[in-house]
mmCIF file of C-alpha atoms in Angstrom:
data_model
loop_
_atom_site.group_PDB
_atom_site.id
_atom_site.type_symbol
_atom_site.label_atom_id
_atom_site.label_comp_id
_atom_site.label_asym_id
_atom_site.label_seq_id
_atom_site.Cartn_x
_atom_site.Cartn_y
_atom_site.Cartn_z
ATOM 1 C CA MET A 17 -19.481 57.519 -37.246
ATOM 2 C CA PRO A 18 -21.897 56.313 -34.542
ATOM 3 C CA TYR A 19 -22.757 53.386 -36.840
ATOM 4 C CA ILE A 20 -19.095 52.358 -36.967
ATOM 5 C CA ILE A 21 -18.840 52.489 -33.152
ATOM 6 C CA ILE A 22 -22.020 50.422 -32.802
ATOM 7 C CA LEU A 23 -20.694 47.935 -35.352
ATOM 8 C CA GLU A 24 -17.369 47.644 -33.521
ATOM 9 C CA LEU A 25 -19.202 47.116 -30.225
ATOM 10 C CA CYS A 26 -21.332 44.390 -31.808
ATOM 11 C CA ILE A 27 -18.203 42.691 -33.169
ATOM 12 C CA ILE A 28 -16.509 42.906 -29.763
ATOM 13 C CA ILE A 29 -19.576 41.455 -27.998
ATOM 14 C CA PHE A 30 -19.854 38.697 -30.627
ATOM 15 C CA LEU A 31 -16.161 37.826 -30.250
ATOM 16 C CA ALA A 32 -16.457 37.846 -26.445
ATOM 17 C CA ILE A 33 -19.431 35.451 -26.593
ATOM 18 C CA TYR A 34 -17.651 33.271 -29.179
ATOM 19 C CA ILE A 35 -14.433 33.095 -27.119
ATOM 20 C CA SER A 36 -16.481 32.302 -23.999
ATOM 21 C CA LYS A 37 -18.203 29.434 -25.804
ATOM 22 C CA ILE A 38 -14.901 28.172 -27.191
ATOM 23 C CA ARG A 39 -13.365 28.193 -23.716
ATOM 24 C CA LYS A 40 -16.404 26.429 -22.276
ATOM 25 C CA LYS A 41 -16.276 23.852 -25.049
ATOM 26 C CA SER A 42 -12.538 23.424 -24.558
ATOM 27 C CA ALA A 43 -13.060 22.883 -20.828
ATOM 28 C CA GLU A 44 -15.745 20.291 -21.566
ATOM 29 C CA VAL A 45 -13.462 18.498 -24.025
ATOM 30 C CA LYS A 46 -10.601 18.533 -21.502
ATOM 31 C CA LYS A 47 -12.943 17.196 -18.815
ATOM 32 C CA THR A 48 -14.113 14.440 -21.159
ATOM 33 C CA VAL A 49 -10.532 13.490 -22.068
ATOM 34 C CA LEU A 50 -9.599 13.302 -18.375
ATOM 35 C CA LYS A 51 -12.681 11.198 -17.656
ATOM 36 C CA ILE A 52 -11.802 8.820 -20.485
ATOM 37 C CA HIS A 53 -8.243 8.570 -19.157
ATOM 38 C CA GLU A 54 -9.566 7.968 -15.635
ATOM 39 C CA LEU A 55 -11.867 5.187 -16.849
ATOM 40 C CA SER A 56 -9.091 3.726 -19.004
ATOM 41 C CA VAL A 57 -6.687 3.541 -16.044
ATOM 42 C CA THR A 58 -9.349 1.958 -13.830
ATOM 43 C CA ARG A 59 -10.194 -0.550 -16.562
ATOM 44 C CA ASP A 60 -6.544 -1.525 -17.051
ATOM 45 C CA ILE A 61 -5.926 -1.987 -13.307
ATOM 46 C CA LEU A 62 -9.044 -4.125 -12.930
ATOM 47 C CA ALA A 63 -7.937 -6.191 -15.927
ATOM 48 C CA ILE A 64 -4.619 -6.946 -14.213
ATOM 49 C CA ALA A 65 -6.436 -7.785 -10.963
ATOM 50 C CA SER A 66 -8.614 -10.312 -12.786
ATOM 51 C CA LEU A 67 -5.620 -12.341 -14.024
ATOM 52 C CA ASN A 68 -5.220 -15.863 -12.718
ATOM 53 C CA LYS A 69 -2.079 -15.063 -10.728
ATOM 54 C CA SER A 70 -1.024 -14.827 -7.101
ATOM 55 C CA LEU A 71 -1.847 -11.685 -5.136
ATOM 56 C CA VAL A 72 1.817 -10.627 -5.043
ATOM 57 C CA LYS A 73 2.270 -11.005 -8.816
ATOM 58 C CA LYS A 74 -0.938 -9.099 -9.509
ATOM 59 C CA PHE A 75 0.086 -6.124 -7.380
ATOM 60 C CA ASN A 76 3.602 -6.083 -8.790
ATOM 61 C CA GLU A 77 2.107 -5.844 -12.293
ATOM 62 C CA ILE A 78 -0.311 -3.132 -11.133
ATOM 63 C CA ASN A 79 2.633 -1.210 -9.695
ATOM 64 C CA GLU A 80 4.596 -1.482 -12.940
ATOM 65 C CA TYR A 81 1.547 -0.165 -14.776
ATOM 66 C CA LEU A 82 1.197 2.773 -12.362
ATOM 67 C CA LEU A 83 4.875 3.706 -12.674
ATOM 68 C CA LYS A 84 4.648 3.755 -16.453
ATOM 69 C CA ASN A 85 1.240 5.422 -16.690
ATOM 70 C CA LEU A 86 1.899 8.152 -14.109
ATOM 71 C CA ASN A 87 5.521 8.620 -15.217
ATOM 72 C CA VAL A 88 6.924 8.648 -11.668
ATOM 73 C CA ASP A 89 10.052 7.108 -10.169
ATOM 74 C CA PHE A 90 8.711 5.118 -7.224
ATOM 75 C CA SER A 91 5.377 3.630 -6.199
ATOM 76 C CA SER A 92 4.659 1.636 -3.032
ATOM 77 C CA ILE A 93 1.508 0.150 -1.529
ATOM 78 C CA VAL A 94 1.659 -0.667 2.170
ATOM 79 C CA LEU A 95 -1.055 -2.361 4.224
ATOM 80 C CA LYS A 96 -1.659 -1.988 7.949
ATOM 81 C CA GLU A 97 -3.588 -4.611 9.912
ATOM 82 C CA GLY A 98 -3.644 -4.056 13.661
ATOM 83 C CA ASN A 99 -0.011 -3.815 14.725
ATOM 84 C CA ASP A 100 1.265 -5.419 11.526
ATOM 85 C CA THR A 101 2.474 -3.534 8.462
ATOM 86 C CA GLU A 102 3.068 -5.298 5.156
ATOM 87 C CA ILE A 103 4.596 -4.011 1.922
ATOM 88 C CA LEU A 104 2.225 -5.270 -0.752
ATOM 89 C CA THR A 105 4.320 -3.925 -3.638
ATOM 90 C CA THR A 106 7.165 -1.436 -4.124
ATOM 91 C CA ASN A 107 10.130 -0.613 -6.362
ATOM 92 C CA ILE A 108 12.104 1.463 -3.842
ATOM 93 C CA GLU A 109 15.681 0.694 -2.834
ATOM 94 C CA GLU A 110 16.191 -2.285 -0.521
ATOM 95 C CA GLU A 111 17.652 -0.142 2.262
ATOM 96 C CA ARG A 112 14.470 1.939 2.507
ATOM 97 C CA LYS A 113 12.007 -0.944 2.735
ATOM 98 C CA GLU A 114 12.081 -1.329 6.510
ATOM 99 C CA ASP A 115 11.472 2.402 6.933
ATOM 100 C CA LEU A 116 8.610 2.209 4.438
ATOM 101 C CA LYS A 117 6.624 0.078 6.884
ATOM 102 C CA LYS A 118 6.799 2.828 9.519
ATOM 103 C CA TYR A 119 5.610 5.794 7.468
ATOM 104 C CA TYR A 120 1.912 5.293 8.168
ATOM 105 C CA ASP A 121 2.271 6.833 11.655
ATOM 106 C CA ASP A 122 4.671 9.630 10.640
ATOM 107 C CA GLU A 123 3.322 13.008 11.837
ATOM 108 C CA MET A 124 3.993 14.728 8.539
ATOM 109 C CA PHE A 125 1.403 12.678 6.677
ATOM 110 C CA SER A 126 -1.600 12.914 9.039
ATOM 111 C CA LEU A 127 -3.078 9.773 7.531
ATOM 112 C CA ASN A 128 -6.086 9.894 9.827
ATOM 113 C CA LEU A 129 -7.431 12.497 7.447
ATOM 114 C CA ASN A 130 -8.803 10.829 4.343
ATOM 115 C CA GLU A 131 -7.057 13.146 1.919
ATOM 116 C CA ASN A 132 -3.951 12.981 -0.251
ATOM 117 C CA LYS A 133 -0.827 14.661 1.116
ATOM 118 C CA ILE A 134 1.318 16.320 -1.577
ATOM 119 C CA LEU A 135 4.736 17.660 -0.596
ATOM 120 C CA THR A 136 7.814 18.875 -2.477
ATOM 121 C CA MET A 137 11.008 19.638 -0.603
ATOM 122 C CA GLN A 138 14.737 19.284 -0.162
ATOM 123 C CA LYS A 139 15.751 16.735 2.458
ATOM 124 C CA GLU A 140 16.522 18.376 5.803
ATOM 125 C CA LYS A 141 18.349 17.109 8.853
ATOM 126 C CA ASN A 142 15.149 16.649 10.815
ATOM 127 C CA ASN A 143 14.848 13.743 13.236
ATOM 128 C CA LYS A 144 11.149 14.419 13.784
ATOM 129 C CA PHE A 145 10.013 12.765 10.550
ATOM 130 C CA LYS A 146 10.945 9.168 9.751
ATOM 131 C CA TYR A 147 10.200 9.613 6.085
ATOM 132 C CA LEU A 148 12.581 12.532 5.462
ATOM 133 C CA ASN A 149 15.383 10.835 7.339
ATOM 134 C CA SER A 150 15.305 7.815 5.033
ATOM 135 C CA LEU A 151 15.578 9.767 1.774
ATOM 136 C CA ASN A 152 18.790 10.421 -0.117
ATOM 137 C CA ASP A 153 20.102 13.945 -0.727
ATOM 138 C CA LYS A 154 18.292 14.481 -4.010
ATOM 139 C CA ILE A 155 15.242 16.696 -4.347
ATOM 140 C CA PHE A 156 12.136 14.560 -3.923
ATOM 141 C CA ALA A 157 8.492 15.232 -4.465
ATOM 142 C CA PHE A 158 5.871 12.815 -3.220
ATOM 143 C CA ILE A 159 2.209 12.125 -2.629
ATOM 144 C CA MET A 160 1.033 10.093 0.336
ATOM 145 C CA VAL A 161 -2.389 8.597 -0.465
ATOM 146 C CA PRO A 162 -4.249 6.963 2.460
ATOM 147 C CA ILE A 163 -6.225 3.828 1.566
ATOM 148 C CA TYR A 164 -9.507 3.384 3.404
ATOM 149 C CA ILE A 165 -11.585 0.203 3.335
ATOM 150 C CA GLU A 166 -15.068 0.418 4.866
ATOM 151 C CA LYS A 167 -14.101 3.801 6.415
ATOM 152 C CA LYS A 168 -11.119 2.186 8.172
ATOM 153 C CA LEU A 169 -7.530 3.280 7.490
ATOM 154 C CA SER A 170 -5.993 0.138 5.994
ATOM 155 C CA GLY A 171 -2.724 1.411 4.557
ATOM 156 C CA TYR A 172 -1.304 3.900 2.093
ATOM 157 C CA TRP A 173 -0.031 4.369 -1.438
ATOM 158 C CA LEU A 174 3.189 6.399 -1.691
ATOM 159 C CA ILE A 175 4.175 8.002 -5.031
ATOM 160 C CA GLU A 176 7.659 9.523 -5.256
ATOM 161 C CA SER A 177 9.698 11.333 -7.900
ATOM 162 C CA GLU A 178 13.006 13.146 -8.193
ATOM 163 C CA ASN A 179 11.286 15.614 -10.502
ATOM 164 C CA LYS A 180 8.727 17.658 -8.564
ATOM 165 C CA GLU A 181 6.925 18.703 -11.768
ATOM 166 C CA LYS A 182 5.920 15.088 -12.342
ATOM 167 C CA ILE A 183 4.163 15.054 -8.986
ATOM 168 C CA ILE A 184 2.637 18.520 -9.236
ATOM 169 C CA ASN A 185 1.207 17.779 -12.684
ATOM 170 C CA LEU A 186 -0.526 14.552 -11.635
ATOM 171 C CA ASP A 187 -4.298 14.875 -11.886
ATOM 172 C CA ASN A 188 -5.859 14.523 -8.437
ATOM 173 C CA LYS A 189 -9.020 12.936 -9.868
ATOM 174 C CA ILE A 190 -6.953 10.210 -11.516
ATOM 175 C CA ILE A 191 -5.093 9.590 -8.240
ATOM 176 C CA SER A 192 -8.350 9.428 -6.262
ATOM 177 C CA SER A 193 -9.886 7.076 -8.822
ATOM 178 C CA ILE A 194 -6.865 4.758 -8.641
ATOM 179 C CA LYS A 195 -6.986 4.902 -4.836
ATOM 180 C CA GLU A 196 -10.624 3.741 -4.759
ATOM 181 C CA THR A 197 -9.857 0.991 -7.282
ATOM 182 C CA LEU A 198 -6.900 -0.238 -5.197
ATOM 183 C CA ALA A 199 -9.071 -0.300 -2.052
ATOM 184 C CA GLU A 200 -11.669 -2.448 -3.817
ATOM 185 C CA ILE A 201 -9.041 -4.834 -5.212
ATOM 186 C CA ILE A 202 -7.408 -5.236 -1.787
ATOM 187 C CA LYS A 203 -10.795 -5.921 -0.216
ATOM 188 C CA ILE A 204 -11.806 -8.464 -2.872
ATOM 189 C CA SER A 205 -8.397 -10.160 -2.792
ATOM 190 C CA THR A 206 -9.067 -11.361 0.773
ATOM 191 C CA TYR A 207 -11.519 -13.843 -0.740
ATOM 192 C CA GLN A 208 -9.189 -15.049 -3.500
ATOM 193 C CA SER A 209 -8.321 -18.375 -1.915
ATOM 194 C CA ALA A 210 -11.974 -19.024 -1.120
ATOM 195 C CA LEU A 211 -13.034 -18.378 -4.702
ATOM 196 C CA GLU A 212 -10.549 -20.884 -6.081
ATOM 197 C CA THR A 213 -12.355 -23.891 -4.634
ATOM 198 C CA LEU A 214 -15.923 -24.765 -3.783
ATOM 199 C CA VAL A 215 -17.129 -24.768 -0.174
ATOM 200 C CA LYS A 216 -17.234 -28.394 0.984
ATOM 201 C CA ASP A 217 -18.051 -30.287 4.152
ATOM 202 C CA ASP A 218 -15.230 -32.240 5.743
ATOM 203 C CA GLU A 219 -15.660 -35.976 5.138
ATOM 204 C CA TYR A 220 -15.142 -37.088 8.738
ATOM 205 C CA THR A 221 -16.152 -34.245 11.061
ATOM 206 C CA LYS A 222 -19.052 -32.929 8.914
ATOM 207 C CA LEU A 223 -17.731 -29.462 9.750
ATOM 208 C CA LYS A 224 -17.240 -26.886 7.015
ATOM 209 C CA THR A 225 -13.760 -26.573 5.497
ATOM 210 C CA ARG A 226 -11.347 -23.628 5.519
ATOM 211 C CA GLU A 227 -12.874 -22.192 2.323
ATOM 212 C CA TYR A 228 -16.062 -21.580 4.294
ATOM 213 C CA LEU A 229 -14.021 -19.785 6.964
ATOM 214 C CA PHE A 230 -12.505 -17.385 4.415
ATOM 215 C CA SER A 231 -15.835 -16.670 2.727
ATOM 216 C CA GLU A 232 -19.102 -17.026 4.663
ATOM 217 C CA ILE A 233 -17.706 -16.807 8.196
ATOM 218 C CA LYS A 234 -15.449 -13.881 7.281
ATOM 219 C CA ASN A 235 -18.486 -12.038 5.897
ATOM 220 C CA GLU A 236 -20.231 -12.582 9.206
ATOM 221 C CA MET A 237 -17.223 -11.362 11.216
ATOM 222 C CA ASP A 238 -16.914 -8.215 9.093
ATOM 223 C CA LYS A 239 -20.212 -6.988 10.540
ATOM 224 C CA PHE A 240 -18.431 -6.459 13.859
ATOM 225 C CA ASN A 241 -15.279 -4.633 14.952
ATOM 226 C CA ASN A 242 -13.526 -7.619 16.548
ATOM 227 C CA SER A 243 -13.899 -11.392 16.587
ATOM 228 C CA LEU A 244 -11.913 -14.099 18.359
ATOM 229 C CA ILE A 245 -10.255 -16.887 16.348
ATOM 230 C CA LEU A 246 -9.361 -20.055 18.269
ATOM 231 C CA MET A 247 -7.191 -22.644 16.528
ATOM 232 C CA ILE A 248 -6.990 -26.186 17.920
ATOM 233 C CA LYS A 249 -4.242 -28.590 16.912
ATOM 234 C CA ILE A 250 -3.998 -32.328 17.596
ATOM 235 C CA ASN A 251 -0.223 -32.422 18.009
ATOM 236 C CA ASN A 252 0.217 -36.188 17.813
ATOM 237 C CA LEU A 253 -2.234 -36.993 14.992
ATOM 238 C CA LYS A 254 0.616 -37.988 12.669
ATOM 239 C CA GLU A 255 1.959 -40.428 15.276
ATOM 240 C CA ILE A 256 -1.539 -41.882 15.880
ATOM 241 C CA ASN A 257 -1.977 -42.446 12.135
ATOM 242 C CA LYS A 258 1.394 -44.161 11.931
ATOM 243 C CA LYS A 259 0.999 -46.306 15.034
ATOM 244 C CA TYR A 260 -2.693 -47.209 14.958
ATOM 245 C CA GLY A 261 -3.725 -46.515 11.370
ATOM 246 C CA ARG A 262 -5.406 -43.615 9.594
ATOM 247 C CA GLU A 263 -8.858 -44.905 10.491
ATOM 248 C CA THR A 264 -8.093 -44.410 14.188
ATOM 249 C CA GLY A 265 -6.713 -40.946 13.432
ATOM 250 C CA ASN A 266 -9.953 -40.028 11.654
ATOM 251 C CA GLN A 267 -11.952 -41.310 14.649
ATOM 252 C CA ILE A 268 -9.880 -39.035 16.922
ATOM 253 C CA ILE A 269 -10.631 -36.026 14.719
ATOM 254 C CA THR A 270 -14.340 -36.925 14.719
ATOM 255 C CA LYS A 271 -14.405 -37.218 18.531
ATOM 256 C CA VAL A 272 -12.673 -33.835 18.882
ATOM 257 C CA SER A 273 -15.207 -32.153 16.585
ATOM 258 C CA GLU A 274 -18.120 -33.782 18.450
ATOM 259 C CA ILE A 275 -16.947 -32.340 21.752
ATOM 260 C CA ILE A 276 -16.461 -28.898 20.210
ATOM 261 C CA GLN A 277 -20.022 -28.927 18.889
ATOM 262 C CA LYS A 278 -21.451 -30.402 22.094
ATOM 263 C CA GLU A 279 -19.924 -27.559 24.090
ATOM 264 C CA GLY A 280 -22.040 -25.019 22.266
ATOM 265 C CA LEU A 281 -19.457 -23.927 19.723
ATOM 266 C CA ASN A 282 -21.892 -23.442 16.852
ATOM 267 C CA GLU A 283 -21.152 -25.661 13.829
ATOM 268 C CA LYS A 284 -21.423 -22.712 11.482
ATOM 269 C CA ARG A 285 -18.480 -21.091 13.234
ATOM 270 C CA ALA A 286 -16.341 -24.198 13.662
ATOM 271 C CA VAL A 287 -14.362 -25.544 10.709
ATOM 272 C CA ARG A 288 -11.914 -28.305 9.888
ATOM 273 C CA TYR A 289 -9.030 -26.054 8.906
ATOM 274 C CA TYR A 290 -6.927 -28.907 7.513
ATOM 275 C CA GLY A 291 -4.980 -31.900 8.755
ATOM 276 C CA PRO A 292 -4.764 -31.873 12.548
ATOM 277 C CA LYS A 293 -6.151 -28.322 12.927
ATOM 278 C CA LEU A 294 -9.641 -27.007 13.612
ATOM 279 C CA VAL A 295 -10.722 -23.377 13.942
ATOM 280 C CA VAL A 296 -13.539 -21.968 16.056
ATOM 281 C CA VAL A 297 -14.759 -18.406 15.510
ATOM 282 C CA PHE A 298 -16.483 -16.167 18.070
ATOM 283 C CA PRO A 299 -17.884 -13.090 16.264
ATOM 284 C CA ASN A 300 -18.355 -9.734 18.004
ATOM 285 C CA VAL A 301 -15.907 -10.107 20.888
ATOM 286 C CA SER A 302 -15.115 -7.029 22.970
ATOM 287 C CA ASP A 303 -13.209 -8.654 25.831
ATOM 288 C CA LYS A 304 -11.046 -11.590 24.775
ATOM 289 C CA LYS A 305 -10.082 -12.523 28.337
ATOM 290 C CA SER A 306 -13.663 -12.884 29.528
ATOM 291 C CA ILE A 307 -14.538 -14.950 26.438
ATOM 292 C CA ILE A 308 -11.751 -17.437 27.188
ATOM 293 C CA GLU A 309 -12.879 -17.668 30.826
ATOM 294 C CA GLU A 310 -16.650 -17.716 30.244
ATOM 295 C CA LEU A 311 -16.458 -20.415 27.607
ATOM 296 C CA LYS A 312 -14.158 -22.396 29.905
ATOM 297 C CA ILE A 313 -11.764 -23.105 27.059
ATOM 298 C CA ASP A 314 -9.292 -24.750 29.434
ATOM 299 C CA GLU A 315 -11.981 -27.235 30.541
ATOM 300 C CA ILE A 316 -12.845 -28.032 26.911
ATOM 301 C CA LYS A 317 -9.163 -28.626 26.300
ATOM 302 C CA LYS A 318 -8.996 -31.120 29.186
ATOM 303 C CA GLU A 319 -12.080 -32.904 27.887
ATOM 304 C CA LEU A 320 -10.490 -33.197 24.454
ATOM 305 C CA GLU A 321 -7.353 -34.682 25.956
ATOM 306 C CA ASN A 322 -9.441 -37.248 27.866
ATOM 307 C CA ILE A 323 -10.557 -38.798 24.574
ATOM 308 C CA GLU A 324 -9.350 -42.398 24.491
ATOM 309 C CA LEU A 325 -9.676 -44.931 21.702
ATOM 310 C CA ARG A 326 -8.615 -48.540 22.404
ATOM 311 C CA LYS A 327 -6.896 -50.535 19.719
ATOM 312 C CA LYS A 328 -6.961 -54.345 20.022
ATOM 313 C CA LEU A 329 -7.836 -53.983 23.733
ATOM 314 C CA ILE A 330 -4.223 -53.205 24.559
ATOM 315 C CA PHE A 331 -3.067 -49.951 23.001
ATOM 316 C CA LYS A 332 -4.774 -46.621 23.688
ATOM 317 C CA ALA A 333 -4.843 -43.672 21.304
ATOM 318 C CA LYS A 334 -5.104 -40.306 23.085
ATOM 319 C CA PRO A 335 -4.885 -36.844 21.478
ATOM 320 C CA GLU A 336 -2.444 -34.194 22.676
ATOM 321 C CA ILE A 337 -4.020 -30.778 22.257
ATOM 322 C CA ASN A 338 -2.541 -27.311 21.897
ATOM 323 C CA MET A 339 -4.567 -24.122 21.338
ATOM 324 C CA ALA A 340 -3.803 -20.599 20.210
ATOM 325 C CA TYR A 341 -6.100 -17.641 19.718
ATOM 326 C CA GLY A 342 -6.013 -14.097 18.371
ATOM 327 C CA ILE A 343 -8.302 -11.169 17.594
ATOM 328 C CA TYR A 344 -9.503 -10.560 14.037
ATOM 329 C CA GLU A 345 -10.260 -6.914 13.158
ATOM 330 C CA LYS A 346 -13.023 -6.319 10.610
ATOM 331 C CA ASN A 347 -12.068 -5.938 6.951
ATOM 332 C CA THR A 348 -8.479 -7.096 7.453
ATOM 333 C CA ARG A 349 -6.887 -10.155 5.862
ATOM 334 C CA LEU A 350 -7.999 -13.143 7.885
ATOM 335 C CA HIS A 351 -5.397 -15.477 6.408
ATOM 336 C CA LYS A 352 -2.616 -13.396 7.984
ATOM 337 C CA LEU A 353 -3.990 -14.111 11.468
ATOM 338 C CA THR A 354 -4.544 -17.823 10.786
ATOM 339 C CA GLU A 355 -0.984 -18.059 9.408
ATOM 340 C CA LYS A 356 0.314 -16.634 12.707
ATOM 341 C CA LEU A 357 -1.721 -19.130 14.721
ATOM 342 C CA GLU A 358 -0.525 -21.988 12.505
ATOM 343 C CA ASN A 359 3.084 -20.905 12.715
ATOM 344 C CA TYR A 360 2.977 -20.859 16.505
ATOM 345 C CA LEU A 361 1.230 -24.236 16.843
ATOM 346 C CA ASP A 362 3.545 -25.874 14.301
ATOM 347 C CA ASN A 363 6.730 -24.629 15.922
ATOM 348 C CA THR A 364 6.076 -24.424 19.666
ATOM 349 C CA LYS A 365 7.832 -26.915 21.924
ATOM 350 C CA GLU A 366 5.363 -26.259 24.727
ATOM 351 C CA LYS A 367 2.571 -28.660 25.625
ATOM 352 C CA ASP A 368 -0.718 -28.216 27.442
ATOM 353 C CA ASN A 369 -1.085 -24.484 26.770
ATOM 354 C CA ILE A 370 -3.595 -21.955 25.431
ATOM 355 C CA LYS A 371 -1.536 -19.180 23.849
ATOM 356 C CA GLU A 372 -2.652 -15.715 22.806
ATOM 357 C CA ILE A 373 -1.100 -14.582 19.511
ATOM 358 C CA VAL A 374 -0.988 -10.850 18.754
#
């Protein structure tokens, strides 16, 4: 009898050890499968990002992939740069898009904490939260995923579903892996236009071209929190070219660039943006007002407007100058700021001004 009891105990111990090993092995297999899936998703997203397509098309394809792969109803990626918010990609209803831009500062998400926010709930009549107020009356479940670039909150990824189980069952490691991949793609995409062409020197001014601004100079600026971008436009260059010839117009551009360089605006940080526009960059600026005053930008502007080229001893070609400036925040998309400066200078009716663009 004692032998039977001992035998049974041995069998029980053996089975317990065997089951423990099976469970451990099963856990390892599950972990491996998840890791393979995680790597597969990252690989697929990077493959889409490497396509020779515009930034918008790339992110729309990435979003379609995420929707299908995660089996959710809605996916949106929103970027925040200073006071600006931009929807990079989304498939939500048109009427919710304006609200989508405002969610990053909604109390319920606490995006200042670098962690995913998972919530499931029925919509309530609660004016405190912008997000809840914009939903329809169906049950929604969602994950708000903050996107950080260089430890700076740069936007968020919002995943939504009408079926809360779909959200609850999402693997957090997969979500975190996708989040990091998206952050890297967004960061790299800021250099896309620069990578498409080689860095060249401008033929007439000998300044670097805009590609250099979006690559080398941007890298320099990203070492500091804020930098000042000054854009200079020769308003009447087209008229000078038409009236006096393109050669005279090129001489005007050359004279303008010579004065800019003579005034201590380092050549490395001054570029021929294109056409009648030049850009000067001042890295590591803490007080924009003092920079404008200390560098005596208004005096430089007057000197530029005093340029005079005589044509056939009778006609005089003189440039009309407008300037606009704004602050670039590190690791944001520089082309968005330069587009704002361009848009102002191309559309303003004012003359003889130095305008701050925010």
